[in-house]
Coordinates of C-alpha atoms and ligand atoms in Angstrom, one line a residue:
X1 CA 84.8 61.2 72.6
X2 CA 86.2 63.8 75.0
X3 CA 89.6 65.3 74.4
X4 CA 91.0 63.4 77.4
X5 CA 90.1 60.0 75.8
X6 CA 91.4 60.7 72.3
X7 CA 94.5 58.6 72.8
X8 CA 96.8 61.4 73.8
X9 CA 98.5 61.0 77.2
X10 CA 97.9 64.7 78.0
X11 CA 95.2 65.1 80.6
X12 CA 92.8 68.0 80.0
X13 CA 92.5 70.0 83.2
X14 CA 89.3 71.9 83.9
X15 CA 90.1 75.3 85.3
X16 CA 88.5 76.1 88.6
X17 CA 86.2 79.1 88.5
X18 CA 88.5 81.4 90.4
X19 CA 91.5 80.5 88.3
X20 CA 93.1 83.2 86.2
X21 CA 93.4 83.0 82.5
X22 CA 95.2 85.6 80.4
X23 CA 92.9 87.2 77.9
X24 CA 93.4 86.1 74.3
X25 CA 95.1 88.7 72.1
X26 CA 97.4 89.9 74.8
X27 CA 100.9 90.7 73.5
X28 CA 103.8 90.1 75.8
X29 CA 107.4 91.3 75.5
X30 CA 109.7 88.3 75.6
X31 CA 113.4 88.7 75.0
X32 CA 113.8 91.1 72.2
X33 CA 110.2 91.8 71.1
X34 CA 106.5 91.2 71.3
X35 CA 104.8 87.8 71.0
X36 CA 101.2 86.6 71.4
X37 CA 100.6 85.5 75.0
X38 CA 100.3 81.8 73.8
X39 CA 103.9 82.0 72.6
X40 CA 105.2 83.8 75.7
X41 CA 106.8 80.7 77.2
X42 CA 110.0 80.3 79.2
X43 CA 112.4 77.4 78.8
X44 CA 112.1 74.8 81.7
X45 CA 115.8 75.0 82.2
X46 CA 115.6 78.8 83.0
X47 CA 116.9 79.3 86.5
X48 CA 113.9 81.5 87.2
X49 CA 111.9 78.3 87.2
X50 CA 114.5 76.0 88.7
X51 CA 115.5 78.3 91.5
X52 CA 113.3 81.4 91.5
X53 CA 116.5 83.1 90.3
X54 CA 115.5 86.4 88.8
X55 CA 113.9 89.8 89.6
X56 CA 110.7 91.7 88.9
X57 CA 108.8 95.0 89.3
X58 CA 105.1 95.7 89.6
X59 CA 104.3 99.1 88.1
X60 CA 101.0 101.1 87.7
X61 CA 99.7 102.9 84.7
X62 CA 97.4 105.7 85.4
X63 CA 95.6 107.3 82.5
X64 CA 98.1 105.9 80.0
X65 CA 101.2 107.1 81.9
X66 CA 103.6 104.9 83.8
X67 CA 103.7 106.0 87.5
X68 CA 107.2 106.5 89.0
X69 CA 108.7 104.9 85.9
X70 CA 112.3 106.0 86.7
X71 CA 112.1 104.8 90.3
X72 CA 110.9 101.3 89.3
X73 CA 113.5 101.0 86.6
X74 CA 116.2 102.1 89.0
X75 CA 115.1 99.6 91.7
X76 CA 115.0 96.9 89.0
X77 CA 118.6 97.7 88.0
X78 CA 119.7 97.7 91.7
X79 CA 118.1 94.3 92.3
X80 CA 119.9 93.0 89.2
X81 CA 123.2 94.4 90.3
X82 CA 123.0 92.8 93.8
X83 CA 122.1 89.3 92.4
X84 CA 124.9 89.7 89.8
X85 CA 122.5 89.5 86.9
X86 CA 123.8 91.3 83.8
X87 CA 120.7 92.6 82.2
X88 CA 120.5 92.5 78.4
X89 CA 118.8 95.9 78.3
X90 CA 119.7 99.3 79.9
X91 CA 117.3 101.7 81.6
X92 CA 116.4 103.4 78.4
X93 CA 115.7 100.2 76.5
X94 CA 113.6 98.9 79.3
X95 CA 111.5 102.0 79.3
X96 CA 111.1 101.9 75.6
X97 CA 110.0 98.2 75.7
X98 CA 107.5 99.0 78.4
X99 CA 105.9 101.7 76.3
X100 CA 106.0 99.6 73.2
X101 CA 104.2 96.8 75.1
X102 CA 101.6 99.3 76.4
X103 CA 101.0 100.5 72.8
X104 CA 100.7 97.0 71.4
X105 CA 98.0 96.3 73.9
X106 CA 96.2 99.6 73.4
X107 CA 96.5 100.6 77.0
X108 CA 95.5 104.3 77.2
X109 CA 93.8 104.2 80.6
X110 CA 94.7 102.5 83.8
X111 CA 96.7 99.3 83.9
X112 CA 99.6 97.3 85.4
X113 CA 103.0 96.3 84.2
X114 CA 104.9 93.3 85.4
X115 CA 108.6 93.7 84.4
X116 CA 110.7 90.5 84.9
X117 CA 114.3 89.4 84.3
X118 CA 115.1 85.7 84.5
X119 CA 118.6 84.4 85.1
X120 CA 118.4 82.5 81.8
X121 CA 118.8 78.9 80.7
X122 CA 121.3 76.9 82.6
X123 CA 122.4 73.5 83.8
X124 CA 120.6 71.8 86.6
X125 CA 123.2 72.9 89.1
X126 CA 122.7 76.3 90.8
X127 CA 125.9 77.9 89.4
X128 CA 125.2 81.1 87.6
X129 CA 128.4 80.5 85.5
X130 CA 126.6 77.8 83.6
X131 CA 123.6 80.0 82.7
X132 CA 123.1 82.2 79.6
X133 CA 120.6 84.5 78.0
X134 CA 118.6 86.2 80.7
X135 CA 115.1 86.9 79.5
X136 CA 113.3 90.2 79.9
X137 CA 109.5 89.7 80.1
X138 CA 107.0 92.5 80.2
X139 CA 103.3 91.8 80.8
X140 CA 100.9 94.7 80.6
X141 CA 97.4 93.9 81.9
X142 CA 94.6 95.1 84.0
X143 CA 95.2 95.7 87.7
X144 CA 93.7 93.3 90.3
X145 CA 92.6 95.3 93.3
X146 CA 91.3 94.6 96.7
X147 CA 87.5 95.1 96.5
X148 CA 86.2 98.6 97.4
X149 CA 84.6 97.0 100.5
X150 CA 88.1 96.3 101.9
X151 CA 89.0 100.0 101.7
X152 CA 85.9 100.9 103.6
X153 CA 86.1 98.3 106.4
X154 CA 89.9 98.0 106.4
X155 CA 92.1 94.9 106.1
X156 CA 92.0 92.2 108.8
X157 CA 95.5 91.0 109.4
X158 CA 97.3 88.3 111.4
X159 CA 100.8 88.5 112.6
X160 CA 102.4 85.6 110.7
X161 CA 104.4 82.8 112.4
X162 CA 106.6 83.0 109.4
X163 CA 109.4 85.5 109.7
X164 CA 110.5 87.8 106.9
X165 CA 113.7 86.8 105.2
X166 CA 116.7 88.1 107.2
X167 CA 118.7 90.8 105.5
X168 CA 121.7 88.6 105.5
X169 CA 119.9 85.7 103.9
X170 CA 117.8 87.1 101.1
X171 CA 117.5 90.8 101.6
X172 CA 113.9 91.8 101.0
X173 CA 115.2 95.0 99.3
X174 CA 115.9 92.7 96.4
X175 CA 112.7 92.3 94.5
X176 CA 113.5 88.7 93.6
X177 CA 111.4 86.1 91.9
X178 CA 111.7 84.0 95.0
X179 CA 108.6 85.0 96.9
X180 CA 107.9 81.8 98.7
X181 CA 108.5 83.5 102.0
X182 CA 105.6 85.9 101.3
X183 CA 103.5 83.3 99.6
X184 CA 103.5 81.1 102.7
X185 CA 102.6 84.0 105.0
X186 CA 99.8 85.1 102.8
X187 CA 98.5 81.5 102.6
X188 CA 98.7 81.3 106.4
X189 CA 96.6 84.5 106.7
X190 CA 94.0 83.2 104.3
X191 CA 93.8 79.8 106.0
X192 CA 93.1 81.6 109.3
X193 CA 90.3 83.7 107.7
X194 CA 92.3 86.9 107.5
X195 CA 93.0 89.1 104.5
X196 CA 96.7 89.6 104.9
X197 CA 99.7 88.8 107.0
X198 CA 102.1 91.1 108.8
X199 CA 105.6 89.6 108.9
X200 CA 108.1 90.2 111.7
X201 CA 111.9 89.7 111.4
X202 CA 113.6 87.0 113.4
X203 CA 114.3 89.6 116.1
X204 CA 110.6 90.3 116.5
X205 CA 110.8 93.6 114.7
X206 CA 107.9 94.5 112.4
X207 CA 108.9 94.3 108.8
X208 CA 106.0 94.5 106.3
X209 CA 103.0 92.8 104.8
X210 CA 103.4 90.1 102.1
X211 CA 103.2 92.6 99.3
X212 CA 102.9 96.0 100.9
X213 CA 104.8 98.2 103.4
X214 CA 103.4 99.0 106.7
X215 CA 102.7 102.3 108.6
X216 CA 101.3 103.1 112.1
X217 CA 100.2 106.4 113.6
X218 CA 101.1 107.0 117.2
X219 CA 100.5 110.3 119.0
X220 CA 99.9 111.8 115.6
X221 CA 103.4 110.7 114.2
X222 CA 103.8 108.5 111.2
X223 CA 106.1 105.6 111.9
X224 CA 107.3 102.9 109.5
X225 CA 109.9 100.1 109.8
X226 CA 113.3 101.2 108.7
X227 CA 114.9 99.8 105.5
X228 CA 117.4 98.0 107.6
X229 CA 114.7 95.8 109.1
X230 CA 114.2 93.5 106.1
X231 CA 111.6 95.2 103.9
X232 CA 111.2 96.1 100.3
X233 CA 111.9 99.9 100.1
X234 CA 108.5 100.5 98.6
X235 CA 108.0 103.3 96.0
X236 CA 104.5 104.0 97.4
X237 CA 106.0 104.1 100.9
X238 CA 108.3 106.9 99.7
X239 CA 105.4 108.8 98.2
X240 CA 103.3 108.5 101.4
X241 CA 106.3 109.7 103.6
X242 CA 106.6 112.7 101.3
X243 CA 102.9 113.4 101.4
X244 CA 102.7 113.2 105.2
X245 CA 105.7 115.5 105.6
X246 CA 103.9 118.0 103.3
X247 CA 101.0 117.9 105.8
X248 CA 103.5 118.8 108.5
X249 CA 103.6 115.4 110.1
X250 CA 106.6 113.9 111.8
X251 CA 107.6 110.8 109.8
X252 CA 110.1 108.3 111.2
X253 CA 111.7 105.2 109.8
X254 CA 112.2 103.3 113.0
X255 CA 112.0 99.8 114.7
X256 CA 108.6 98.6 115.8
X257 CA 107.5 95.5 117.6
X258 CA 104.1 93.7 117.8
X259 CA 103.1 95.9 120.7
X260 CA 103.5 99.1 118.6
X261 CA 101.0 97.7 116.1
X262 CA 98.4 96.7 118.6
X263 CA 98.3 100.1 120.4
X264 CA 98.5 102.2 117.2
X265 CA 95.9 104.8 116.7
X266 CA 95.8 104.0 113.0
X267 CA 97.6 101.5 110.8
X268 CA 97.7 101.1 107.0
X269 CA 99.6 99.3 104.2
X270 CA 101.0 100.8 101.0
X271 CA 101.9 99.3 97.7
X272 CA 101.7 99.8 93.9
X273 CA 98.6 97.7 93.5
X274 CA 96.8 98.5 96.8
X275 CA 98.0 102.2 97.0
X276 CA 97.0 102.9 100.6
X277 CA 94.8 100.4 102.4
X278 CA 93.7 100.8 106.0
X279 CA 94.3 98.0 108.5
X280 CA 91.6 97.9 111.1
X281 CA 92.2 94.5 112.8
X282 CA 95.3 92.6 113.8
X283 CA 95.0 89.2 115.4
X284 CA 91.4 90.0 116.1
X285 CA 92.3 93.1 118.1
X286 CA 90.8 96.3 116.8
X287 CA 93.2 99.0 115.7
X288 CA 92.0 102.4 117.1
X289 CA 88.2 102.1 117.0
X290 CA 88.3 99.4 114.3
X291 CA 87.5 101.8 111.5
X292 CA 89.9 103.4 108.9
X293 CA 91.5 106.4 110.7
X294 CA 91.2 110.1 110.0
X295 CA 94.9 110.5 109.0
X296 CA 94.8 107.4 106.9
X297 CA 91.8 108.6 105.0
X298 CA 93.5 112.0 104.5
X299 CA 96.6 110.4 103.1
X300 CA 94.5 108.2 100.8
X301 CA 92.9 111.4 99.4
X302 CA 96.3 113.1 99.1
X303 CA 97.6 110.0 97.3
X304 CA 94.8 110.1 94.7
X305 CA 95.5 113.8 94.1
X306 CA 99.3 113.2 93.8
X307 CA 99.0 110.3 91.4
X308 CA 96.5 112.2 89.2
X309 CA 99.0 115.0 88.9
X310 CA 102.1 112.8 88.2
Ligands
LIG401 N1 106.8 94.9 100.1 C1 106.7 93.9 99.3 C2 107.2 92.6 99.8 C3 106.2 94.0 98.0 O1 106.2 93.0 97.2 C4 105.8 95.3 97.6 C5 105.1 95.5 96.3 N2 105.9 95.3 95.2 C6 105.8 96.4 98.5 C7 106.3 96.1 99.7 C8 105.4 97.7 98.1 O2 106.3 98.3 97.2 P1 105.9 99.4 96.1 O3 105.2 100.5 96.8 O4 107.1 99.7 95.4 O5 104.9 98.6 95.2

């Protein structure tokens, strides 16, 4: 008799091969302490589930050290402030909990931290007044990367038909748990055989990729959409701007449109997980000569040197 026919109503699902399963033995921070991953469950009345009401950070660990820890915690606090979420932990307690979760999982090399705050359990209505007990969740795990081949050939992107959230609706500077806008653009790119989507604002200005910031090089200058355009103010973006300035390059936060992308000499995306990844094709048009550009490769090297020293 199979499990599915044993008289229980619960259907046993078989996991598709590409489905992700957390590794057994993983310890997750939930609320006030560490629990085994099997017990790391969130109440179905939590507004994080009901409304995507909460915030998060994705953070890298390099050689057992948290990269840009203060910056991530600061952005987390800012996201919380703007969505009127009173976090149950301050910056110091959040840092301590992240390090404790790393230690509990024996992470001494490279890894990834997902820091989350949920709105907490509430009534079925959307009012935050009827919610209580926001939960802090910290997951420390391995990092999922684009394969090495993508860094060599560059990302193939589409310009999505789905616009990035407007700054006056859900400002992308809030790293909220409501990522449906990005999920849909990514799914569109994959359905069309591309790796990634570039999202424009409703005014046609370039914003960012679905989980990474965007840069172009034109006449040797490094240009990136301004923070007013509807982007997450990426921490990797900040590092790359600093590295390019150190190389003596002109770096401008500006407004860009589709045309600027297509005529760029070079293009690349930046993010915590991807670091710097070249973009070599947009809507099947080659960027530059269709290979990762010289300045992009230089910045990729500079980034590795920087993160190994920080
Ligand atoms: N934009 C979006 C929408 C993102 O989700 C991310 C990654 N968290 C980024 C940009 C890159 O930001 P960071 O460099 O801080 O990871």
